[in-house]
Coordinates of C-alpha atoms in Angstrom, one line a residue:
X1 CA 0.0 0.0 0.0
X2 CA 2.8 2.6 0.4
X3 CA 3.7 2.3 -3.3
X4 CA 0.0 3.4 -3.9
X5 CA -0.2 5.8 -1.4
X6 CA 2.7 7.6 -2.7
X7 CA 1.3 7.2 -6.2
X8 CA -2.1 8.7 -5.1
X9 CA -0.1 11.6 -3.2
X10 CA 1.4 12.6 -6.5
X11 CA -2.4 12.8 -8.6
X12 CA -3.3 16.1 -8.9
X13 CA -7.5 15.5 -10.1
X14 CA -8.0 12.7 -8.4
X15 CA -11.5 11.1 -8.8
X16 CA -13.7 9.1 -6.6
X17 CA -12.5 5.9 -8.4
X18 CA -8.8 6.8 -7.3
X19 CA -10.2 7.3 -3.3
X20 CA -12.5 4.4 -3.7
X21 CA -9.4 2.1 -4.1
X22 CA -7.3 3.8 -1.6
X23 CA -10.1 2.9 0.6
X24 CA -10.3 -0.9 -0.9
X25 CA -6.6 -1.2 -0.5
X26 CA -6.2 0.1 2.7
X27 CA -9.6 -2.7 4.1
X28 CA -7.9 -5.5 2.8
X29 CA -4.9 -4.7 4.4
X30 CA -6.7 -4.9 7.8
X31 CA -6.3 -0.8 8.4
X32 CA -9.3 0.2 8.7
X33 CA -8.3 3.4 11.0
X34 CA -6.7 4.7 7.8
X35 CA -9.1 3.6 5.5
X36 CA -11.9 5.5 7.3
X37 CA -9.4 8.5 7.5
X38 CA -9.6 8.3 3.3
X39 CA -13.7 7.9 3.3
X40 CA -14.0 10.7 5.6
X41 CA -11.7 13.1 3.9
X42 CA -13.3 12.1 0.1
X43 CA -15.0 15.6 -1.3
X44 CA -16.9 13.2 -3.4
X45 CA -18.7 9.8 -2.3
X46 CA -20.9 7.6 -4.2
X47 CA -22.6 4.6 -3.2
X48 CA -19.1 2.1 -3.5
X49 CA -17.4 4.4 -1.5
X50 CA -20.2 3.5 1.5
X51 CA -20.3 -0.1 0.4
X52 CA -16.3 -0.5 0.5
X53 CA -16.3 0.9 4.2
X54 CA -18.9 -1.2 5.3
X55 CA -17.7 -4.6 3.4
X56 CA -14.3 -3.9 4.8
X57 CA -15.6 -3.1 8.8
X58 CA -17.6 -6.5 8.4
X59 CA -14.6 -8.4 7.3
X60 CA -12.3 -6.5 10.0
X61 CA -15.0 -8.2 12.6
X62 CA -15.8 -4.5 13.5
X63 CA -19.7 -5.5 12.8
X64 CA -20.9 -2.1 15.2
X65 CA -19.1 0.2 12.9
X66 CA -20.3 -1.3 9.7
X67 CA -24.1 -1.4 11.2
X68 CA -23.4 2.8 12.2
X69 CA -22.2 3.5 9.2
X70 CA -25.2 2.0 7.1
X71 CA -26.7 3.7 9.3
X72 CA -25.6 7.1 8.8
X73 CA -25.5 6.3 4.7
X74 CA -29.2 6.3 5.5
X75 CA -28.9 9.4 6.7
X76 CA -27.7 11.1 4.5
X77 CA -29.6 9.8 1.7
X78 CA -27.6 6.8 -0.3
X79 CA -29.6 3.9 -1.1
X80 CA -27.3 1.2 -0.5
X81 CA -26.5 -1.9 -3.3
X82 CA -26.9 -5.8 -2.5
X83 CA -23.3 -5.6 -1.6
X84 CA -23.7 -3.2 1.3
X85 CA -27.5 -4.4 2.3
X86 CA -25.6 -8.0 2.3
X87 CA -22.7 -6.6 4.5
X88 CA -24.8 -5.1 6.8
X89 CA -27.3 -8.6 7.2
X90 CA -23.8 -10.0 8.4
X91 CA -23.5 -7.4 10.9
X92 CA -26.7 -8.0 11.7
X93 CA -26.3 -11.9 12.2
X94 CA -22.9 -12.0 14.5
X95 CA -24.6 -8.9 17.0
X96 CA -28.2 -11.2 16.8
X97 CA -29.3 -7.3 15.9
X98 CA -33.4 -9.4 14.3
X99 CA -34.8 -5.6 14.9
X100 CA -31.7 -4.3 12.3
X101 CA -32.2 -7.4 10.5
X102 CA -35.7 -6.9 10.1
X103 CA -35.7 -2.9 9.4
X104 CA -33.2 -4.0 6.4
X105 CA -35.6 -6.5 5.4
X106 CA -38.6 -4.3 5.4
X107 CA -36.6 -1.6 3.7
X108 CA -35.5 -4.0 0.5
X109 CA -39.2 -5.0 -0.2
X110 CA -40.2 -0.9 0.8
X111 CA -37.9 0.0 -2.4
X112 CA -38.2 -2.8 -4.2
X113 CA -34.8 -4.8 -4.7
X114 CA -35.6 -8.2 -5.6
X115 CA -33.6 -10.7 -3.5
X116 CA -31.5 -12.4 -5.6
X117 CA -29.3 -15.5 -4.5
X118 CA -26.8 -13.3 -2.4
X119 CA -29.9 -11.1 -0.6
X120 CA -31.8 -14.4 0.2
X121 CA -29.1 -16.2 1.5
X122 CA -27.4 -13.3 3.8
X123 CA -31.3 -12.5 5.1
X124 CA -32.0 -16.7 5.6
X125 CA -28.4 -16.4 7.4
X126 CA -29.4 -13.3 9.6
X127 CA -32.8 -14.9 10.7
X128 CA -31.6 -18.0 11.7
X129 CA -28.3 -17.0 13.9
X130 CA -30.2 -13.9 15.1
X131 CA -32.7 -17.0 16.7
X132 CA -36.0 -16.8 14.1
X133 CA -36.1 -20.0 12.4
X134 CA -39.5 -19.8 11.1
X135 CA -38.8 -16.4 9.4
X136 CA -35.8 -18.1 8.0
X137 CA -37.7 -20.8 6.7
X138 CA -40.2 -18.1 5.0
X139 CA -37.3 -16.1 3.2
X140 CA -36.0 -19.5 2.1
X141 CA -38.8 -20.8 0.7
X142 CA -39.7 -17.4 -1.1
X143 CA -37.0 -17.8 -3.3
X144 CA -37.0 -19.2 -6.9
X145 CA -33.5 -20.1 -7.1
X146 CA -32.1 -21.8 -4.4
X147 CA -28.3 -22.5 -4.4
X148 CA -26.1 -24.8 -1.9
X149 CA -25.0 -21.4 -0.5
X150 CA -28.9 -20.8 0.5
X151 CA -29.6 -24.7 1.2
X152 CA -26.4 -24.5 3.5
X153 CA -27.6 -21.7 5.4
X154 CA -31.1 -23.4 6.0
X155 CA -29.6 -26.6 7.3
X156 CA -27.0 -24.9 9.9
X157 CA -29.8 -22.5 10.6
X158 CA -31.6 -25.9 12.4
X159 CA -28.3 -27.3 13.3
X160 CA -27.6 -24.3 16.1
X161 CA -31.0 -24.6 16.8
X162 CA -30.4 -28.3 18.2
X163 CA -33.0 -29.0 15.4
X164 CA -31.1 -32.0 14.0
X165 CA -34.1 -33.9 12.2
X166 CA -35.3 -30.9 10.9
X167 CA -32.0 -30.1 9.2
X168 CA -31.7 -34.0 7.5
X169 CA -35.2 -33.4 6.2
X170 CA -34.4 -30.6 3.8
X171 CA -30.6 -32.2 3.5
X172 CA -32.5 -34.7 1.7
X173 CA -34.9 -32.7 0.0
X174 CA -32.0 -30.5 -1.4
X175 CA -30.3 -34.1 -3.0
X176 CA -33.1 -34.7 -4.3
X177 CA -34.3 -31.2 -6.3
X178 CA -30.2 -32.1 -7.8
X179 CA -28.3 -29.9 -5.8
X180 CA -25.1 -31.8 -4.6
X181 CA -23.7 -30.4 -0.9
X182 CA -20.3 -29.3 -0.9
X183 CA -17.7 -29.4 2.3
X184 CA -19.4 -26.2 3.9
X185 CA -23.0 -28.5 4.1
X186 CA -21.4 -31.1 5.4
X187 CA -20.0 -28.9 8.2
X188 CA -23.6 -27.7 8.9
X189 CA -25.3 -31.4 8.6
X190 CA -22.5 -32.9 10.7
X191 CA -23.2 -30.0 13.0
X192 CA -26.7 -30.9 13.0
X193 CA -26.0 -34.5 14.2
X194 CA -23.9 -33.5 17.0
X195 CA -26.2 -30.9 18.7
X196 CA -29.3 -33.5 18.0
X197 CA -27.3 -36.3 19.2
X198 CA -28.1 -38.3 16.1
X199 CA -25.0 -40.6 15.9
X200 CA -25.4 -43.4 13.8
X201 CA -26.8 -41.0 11.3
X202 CA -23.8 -38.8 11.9
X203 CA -21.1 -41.6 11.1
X204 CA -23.3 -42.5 8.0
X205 CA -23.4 -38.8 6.5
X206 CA -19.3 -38.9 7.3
X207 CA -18.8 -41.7 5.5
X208 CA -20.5 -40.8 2.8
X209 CA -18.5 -37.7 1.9
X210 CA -15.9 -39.6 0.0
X211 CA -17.7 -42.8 -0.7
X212 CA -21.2 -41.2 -2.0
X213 CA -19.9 -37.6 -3.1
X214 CA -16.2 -38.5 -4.0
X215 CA -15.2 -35.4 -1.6
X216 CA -12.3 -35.1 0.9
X217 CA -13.2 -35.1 4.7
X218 CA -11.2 -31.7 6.0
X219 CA -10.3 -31.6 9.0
X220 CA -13.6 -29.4 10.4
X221 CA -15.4 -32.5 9.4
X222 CA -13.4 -34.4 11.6
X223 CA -13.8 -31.7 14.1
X224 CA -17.6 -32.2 14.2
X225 CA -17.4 -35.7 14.5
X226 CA -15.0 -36.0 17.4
X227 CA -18.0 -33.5 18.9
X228 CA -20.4 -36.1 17.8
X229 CA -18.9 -38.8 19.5
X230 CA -17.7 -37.0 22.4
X231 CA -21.2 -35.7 23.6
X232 CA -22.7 -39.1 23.0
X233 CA -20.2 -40.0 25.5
X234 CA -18.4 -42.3 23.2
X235 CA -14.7 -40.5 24.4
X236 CA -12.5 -43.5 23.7
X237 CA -13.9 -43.9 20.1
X238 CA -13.6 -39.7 19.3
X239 CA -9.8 -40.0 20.6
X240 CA -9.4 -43.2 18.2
X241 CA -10.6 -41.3 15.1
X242 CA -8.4 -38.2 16.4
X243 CA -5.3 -40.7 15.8
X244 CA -6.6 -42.0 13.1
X245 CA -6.6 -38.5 11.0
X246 CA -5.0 -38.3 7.9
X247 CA -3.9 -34.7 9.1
X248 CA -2.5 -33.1 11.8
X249 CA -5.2 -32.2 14.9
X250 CA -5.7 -28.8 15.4
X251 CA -6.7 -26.9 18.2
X252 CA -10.1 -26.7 17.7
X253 CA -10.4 -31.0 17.1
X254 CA -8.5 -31.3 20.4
X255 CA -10.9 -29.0 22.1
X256 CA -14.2 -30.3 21.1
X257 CA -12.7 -33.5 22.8
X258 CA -11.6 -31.9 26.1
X259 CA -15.4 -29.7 26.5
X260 CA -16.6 -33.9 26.2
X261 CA -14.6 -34.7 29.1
X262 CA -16.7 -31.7 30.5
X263 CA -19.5 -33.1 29.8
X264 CA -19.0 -36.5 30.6
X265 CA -16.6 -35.5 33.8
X266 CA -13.9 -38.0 32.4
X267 CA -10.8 -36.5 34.2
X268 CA -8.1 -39.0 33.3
X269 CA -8.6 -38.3 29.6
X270 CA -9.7 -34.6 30.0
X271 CA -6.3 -33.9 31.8
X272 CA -4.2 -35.0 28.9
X273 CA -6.0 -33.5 26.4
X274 CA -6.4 -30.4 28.4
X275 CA -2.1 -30.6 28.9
X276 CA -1.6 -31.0 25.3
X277 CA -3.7 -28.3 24.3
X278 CA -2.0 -26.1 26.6
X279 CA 1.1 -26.9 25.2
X280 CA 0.2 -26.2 21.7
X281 CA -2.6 -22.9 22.6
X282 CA -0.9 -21.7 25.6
X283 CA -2.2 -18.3 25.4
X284 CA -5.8 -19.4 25.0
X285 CA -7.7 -18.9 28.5
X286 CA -10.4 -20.8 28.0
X287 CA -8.5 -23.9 27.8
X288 CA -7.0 -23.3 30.9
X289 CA -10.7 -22.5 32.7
X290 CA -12.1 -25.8 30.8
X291 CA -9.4 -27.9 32.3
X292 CA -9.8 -26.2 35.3
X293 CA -13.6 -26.9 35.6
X294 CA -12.7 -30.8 34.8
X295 CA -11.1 -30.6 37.8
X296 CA -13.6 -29.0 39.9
X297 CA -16.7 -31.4 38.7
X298 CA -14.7 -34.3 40.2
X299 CA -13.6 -32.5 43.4
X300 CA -9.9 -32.1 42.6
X301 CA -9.4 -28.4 44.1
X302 CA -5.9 -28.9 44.1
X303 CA -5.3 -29.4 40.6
X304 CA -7.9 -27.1 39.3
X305 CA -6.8 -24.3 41.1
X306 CA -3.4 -25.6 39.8
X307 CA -4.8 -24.8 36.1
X308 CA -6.1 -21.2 37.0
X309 CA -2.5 -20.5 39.3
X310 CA -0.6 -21.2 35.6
X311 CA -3.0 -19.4 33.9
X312 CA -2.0 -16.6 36.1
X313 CA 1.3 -17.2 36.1
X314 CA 1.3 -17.2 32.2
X315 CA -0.7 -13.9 32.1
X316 CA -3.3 -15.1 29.9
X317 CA -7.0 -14.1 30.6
X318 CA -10.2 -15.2 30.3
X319 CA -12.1 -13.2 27.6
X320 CA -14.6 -11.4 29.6
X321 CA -18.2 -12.4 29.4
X322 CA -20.6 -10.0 27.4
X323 CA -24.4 -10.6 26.5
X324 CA -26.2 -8.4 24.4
X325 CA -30.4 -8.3 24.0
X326 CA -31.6 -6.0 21.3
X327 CA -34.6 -4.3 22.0
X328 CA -36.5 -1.4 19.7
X329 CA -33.6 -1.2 17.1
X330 CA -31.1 -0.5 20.1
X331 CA -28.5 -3.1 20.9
X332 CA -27.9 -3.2 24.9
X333 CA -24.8 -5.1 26.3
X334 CA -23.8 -6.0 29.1
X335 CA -20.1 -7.0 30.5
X336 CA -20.0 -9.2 33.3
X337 CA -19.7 -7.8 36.6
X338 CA -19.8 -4.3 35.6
X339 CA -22.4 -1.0 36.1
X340 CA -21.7 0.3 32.7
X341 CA -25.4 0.2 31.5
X342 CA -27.3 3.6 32.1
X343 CA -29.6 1.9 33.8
X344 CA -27.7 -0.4 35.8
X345 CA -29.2 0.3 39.5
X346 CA -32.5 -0.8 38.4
X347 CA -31.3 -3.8 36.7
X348 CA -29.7 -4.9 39.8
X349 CA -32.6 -4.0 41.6
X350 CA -34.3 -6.3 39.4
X351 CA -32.3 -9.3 39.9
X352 CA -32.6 -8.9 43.4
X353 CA -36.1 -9.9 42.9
X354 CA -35.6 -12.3 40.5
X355 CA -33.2 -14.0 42.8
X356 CA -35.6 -14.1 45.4
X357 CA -38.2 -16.0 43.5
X358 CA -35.9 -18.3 42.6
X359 CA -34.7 -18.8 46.1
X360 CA -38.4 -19.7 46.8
X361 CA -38.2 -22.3 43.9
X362 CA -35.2 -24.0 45.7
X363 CA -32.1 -23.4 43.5
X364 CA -28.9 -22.9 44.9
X365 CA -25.8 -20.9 43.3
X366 CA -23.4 -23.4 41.9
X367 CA -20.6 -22.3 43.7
X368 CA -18.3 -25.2 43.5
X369 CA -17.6 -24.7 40.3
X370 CA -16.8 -20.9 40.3
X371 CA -12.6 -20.7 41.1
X372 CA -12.4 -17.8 42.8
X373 CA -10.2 -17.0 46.4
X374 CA -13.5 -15.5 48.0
X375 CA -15.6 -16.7 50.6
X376 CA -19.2 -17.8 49.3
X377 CA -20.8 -14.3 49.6
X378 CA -18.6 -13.0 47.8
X379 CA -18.6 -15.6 44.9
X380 CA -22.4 -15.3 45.3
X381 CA -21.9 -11.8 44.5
X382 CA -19.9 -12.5 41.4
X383 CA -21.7 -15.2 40.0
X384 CA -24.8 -13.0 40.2
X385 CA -23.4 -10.3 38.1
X386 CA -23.0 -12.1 34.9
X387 CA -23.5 -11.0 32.3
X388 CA -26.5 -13.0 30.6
X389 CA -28.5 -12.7 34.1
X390 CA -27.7 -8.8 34.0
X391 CA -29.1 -9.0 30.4
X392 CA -32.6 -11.2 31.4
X393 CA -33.3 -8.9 34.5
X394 CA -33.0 -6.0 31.5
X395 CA -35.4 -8.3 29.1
X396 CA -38.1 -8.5 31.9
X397 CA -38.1 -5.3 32.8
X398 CA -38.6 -3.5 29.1
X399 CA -40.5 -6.1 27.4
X400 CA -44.3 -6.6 28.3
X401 CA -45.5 -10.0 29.7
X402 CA -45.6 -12.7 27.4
X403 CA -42.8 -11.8 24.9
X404 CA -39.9 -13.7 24.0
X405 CA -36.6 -12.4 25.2
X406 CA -33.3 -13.3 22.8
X407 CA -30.1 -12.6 24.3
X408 CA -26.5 -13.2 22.5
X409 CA -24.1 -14.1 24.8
X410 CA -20.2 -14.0 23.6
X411 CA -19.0 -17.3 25.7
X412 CA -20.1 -21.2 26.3
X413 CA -23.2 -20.6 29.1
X414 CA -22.1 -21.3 32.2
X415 CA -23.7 -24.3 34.4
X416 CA -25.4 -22.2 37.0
X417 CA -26.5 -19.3 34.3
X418 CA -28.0 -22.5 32.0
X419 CA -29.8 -23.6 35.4
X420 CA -31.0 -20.1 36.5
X421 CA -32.5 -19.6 33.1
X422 CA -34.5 -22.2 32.7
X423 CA -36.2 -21.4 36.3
X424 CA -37.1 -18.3 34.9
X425 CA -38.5 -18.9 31.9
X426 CA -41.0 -21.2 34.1
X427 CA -41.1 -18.6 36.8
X428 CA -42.0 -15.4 34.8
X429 CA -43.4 -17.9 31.8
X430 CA -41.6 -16.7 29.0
X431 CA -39.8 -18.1 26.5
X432 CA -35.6 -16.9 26.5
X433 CA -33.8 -17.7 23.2
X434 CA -29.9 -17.5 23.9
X435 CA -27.2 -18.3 21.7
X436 CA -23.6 -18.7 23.1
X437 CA -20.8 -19.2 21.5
X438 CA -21.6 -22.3 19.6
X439 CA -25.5 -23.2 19.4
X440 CA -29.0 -21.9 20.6
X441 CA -30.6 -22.4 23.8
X442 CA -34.5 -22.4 23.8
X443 CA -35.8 -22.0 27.2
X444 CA -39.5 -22.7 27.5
X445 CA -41.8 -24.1 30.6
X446 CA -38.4 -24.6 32.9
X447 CA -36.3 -26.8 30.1
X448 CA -34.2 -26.4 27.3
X449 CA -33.9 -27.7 24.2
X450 CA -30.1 -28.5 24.1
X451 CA -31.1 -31.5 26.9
X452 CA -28.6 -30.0 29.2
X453 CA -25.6 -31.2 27.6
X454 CA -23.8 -28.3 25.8

């Protein structure tokens, strides 16, 4: 880029085609500070200039800035392209922003740009990860020309729902209209089987890449199997296949193992695992606070708070947990034991009664599993203030009676969180969609649909 930045310096008449790739360049390049320096600074924009910005904040994973910026190309009058509607549905999809995603939606019929293969698979996308499946079934089904891009969208759609039969259904159906999934649907259908806990039909589908579709398992494929297995508590045979890969584990293989020795409180296995991966993702904290919780469930105190003291040691930290719940086109987050929210003492306030309620329904704060040097008020305290029970006690207190709350939380629910929520939905009787950091969580009537094994 500094060749072309020099060469730009020297134009004298430089037109919005010369900015426009300055911008482009500077995006791809991961510098979005300087690219945004070039957009703001342009005496001219037109509608690519916009849609560069906002492609290029998307792909730097800086998904507030890109929805802002639409926002303010609104503003000032710009109708976007597909490109930047599409950017923006992505946005959308990773902040679970439905009201956003929504407003876009309403906005492309309002003007009337036909969804074309792109539009109707970023809007199916945004529906389904921002927790409506049934919308995301109606854009699907709306359109005339359905790709594997859109197909593959459905079908993980109902896999992070923990809607596993749903998702083989129209895997099927989409065989047999002729169109032939590629490695991406088998990542979603393999997904499907491990959330649903479908695995015989998991190792069929597996089997069948390269026998059936003449394709090459990759290595996420063996990723989702080594889930499969591992939360059908099948440990031994998911660390067989693991040595049995024709490539090198990764870390993300390894740790789909060690969250099944989680699960399935298998400490002799989940400490080796949990060593190795340390050794080759040392600066990773949440391998240290899943190894650490391995311990914990079996009673070893010794050696979990071994895990966290070299965590410390190390100076690697746990990424701190953030929920977000959108409500009336505003996205409201919330960091774990923090007052940053403008409304904060009410909140609190809030969960106090919430907490009582559930105190009269008999639960208990998991304590035993929360690795803190504090005595059990204090980790009452802390384990209280996080941040998807900050978010709820928001949800109940701006949302009438009756109506679903959908929260996006930015790490794996904790046990005592998963527990507290499903008390409340049957307390308050509401319905709590959540999605973590890998799958959806349906609360209805005091259970879940992810059978308490996540």
């Amino acid at each position: 880029m500094e060749a072309a930045r020099l060469l730009f310096d020297q134009v004298l008449k430089r037109d919005v085609v010369s900015w426009n790739l300055m911008i482009d360049g500077y995006a791809k390049c991961g510098k979005m500070e300087t690219a945004y320096e070039f957009f703001k600074n342009m005496p001219t924009k037109n509608v690519i200039s916009w849609t560069t910005m906002i492609s290029g904040y998307v792909g730097a994973g800086m998904y507030k800035e890109a929805m802002n910026l639409f926002q303010e190309m609104q503003i000032e009058g710009v109708q976007p392209d597909k490109v930047a509607l599409a950017s923006t549905l992505s946005a959308c999809s990773y902040l679970g922003a439905l009201d956003q995603g929504r407003w876009i939606h309403a906005y492309i019929d309002k003007i009337g740009i036909v969804i074309d293969p792109i539009l109707g698979c970023a809007l199916t996308d945004m529906y389904a990860k921002c927790g409506d499946m049934e919308e995301a079934l109606e854009v699907f089904k709306k359109q005339k020309k359905k790709e594997v891009a859109l197909w593959t969208a459905l079908i993980y759609g109902f896999a992070i729902h923990g809607r596993g039969r749903e998702a083989l259904d129209w895997f099927e159906t989409m065989q047999k209209v002729g169109i032939k999934p590629n490695h991406v649907t088998f990542t979603a259908i393999l997904t499907a089987c491990s959330y649903s806990r479908l695995v015989d039909k998991g190792k069929s589908l597996f089997e069948s890449i390269e026998r059936v579709h003449k394709l090459r398992p990759r290595i996420e494929h063996y990723g989702c199997m080594v889930d499969l297995l591992g939360r059908a508590g099948l440990l031994e045979e998911a660390k067989g296949l693991i040595e049995l890969m024709p490539v090198k584990p990764n870390a993300v293989v390894w740790g789909a193992l060690l969250n099944a020795c989680r699960i399935h409180k298998n400490v002799e296995l989940g400490t080796k695992v949990g060593k190795l991966l340390l050794e080759e993702d040392p600066d990773h904290g949440g391998r240290y606070v899943h190894l650490a919780s391995i311990h914990a469930a079996a009673g070893d105190w010794d050696q979990a708070v071994e895990a966290r003291r070299e965590m410390k040691e190390r100076g690697v930290s746990k990424l701190p947990g953030c929920s977000a719940i959108s409500l009336n086109g505003v996205v409201h987050e919330f960091l774990a034991g923090t007052k940053s929210h403008p409304q904060a003492a009410e909140i609190y306030r809030m969960w106090d009664n919430i907490a009582e309620r559930l105190e009269k329904e008999g639960y208990k704060p998991a304590l035993q599993n929360l690795l803190l040097d504090l005595d059990n008020e204090a980790k009452e305290m802390a384990i209280n203030q996080h941040s998807e029970k900050l978010a709820i006690a928001f949800g109940l207190l701006r949302t009438k009676p009756g109506t679903t709350i959908r929260i996006i939380k930015n790490l794996r629910i904790c046990e005592d969180c998963h527990t507290v929520t499903k008390l409340v939905s049957k307390i308050y009787d509401r319905e709590i969609v959540m999605r973590d950091r890998t799958r959806f969580h349906h609360f209805k009537d005091g259970n879940c649909t992810c059978g308490d094994k996540w």
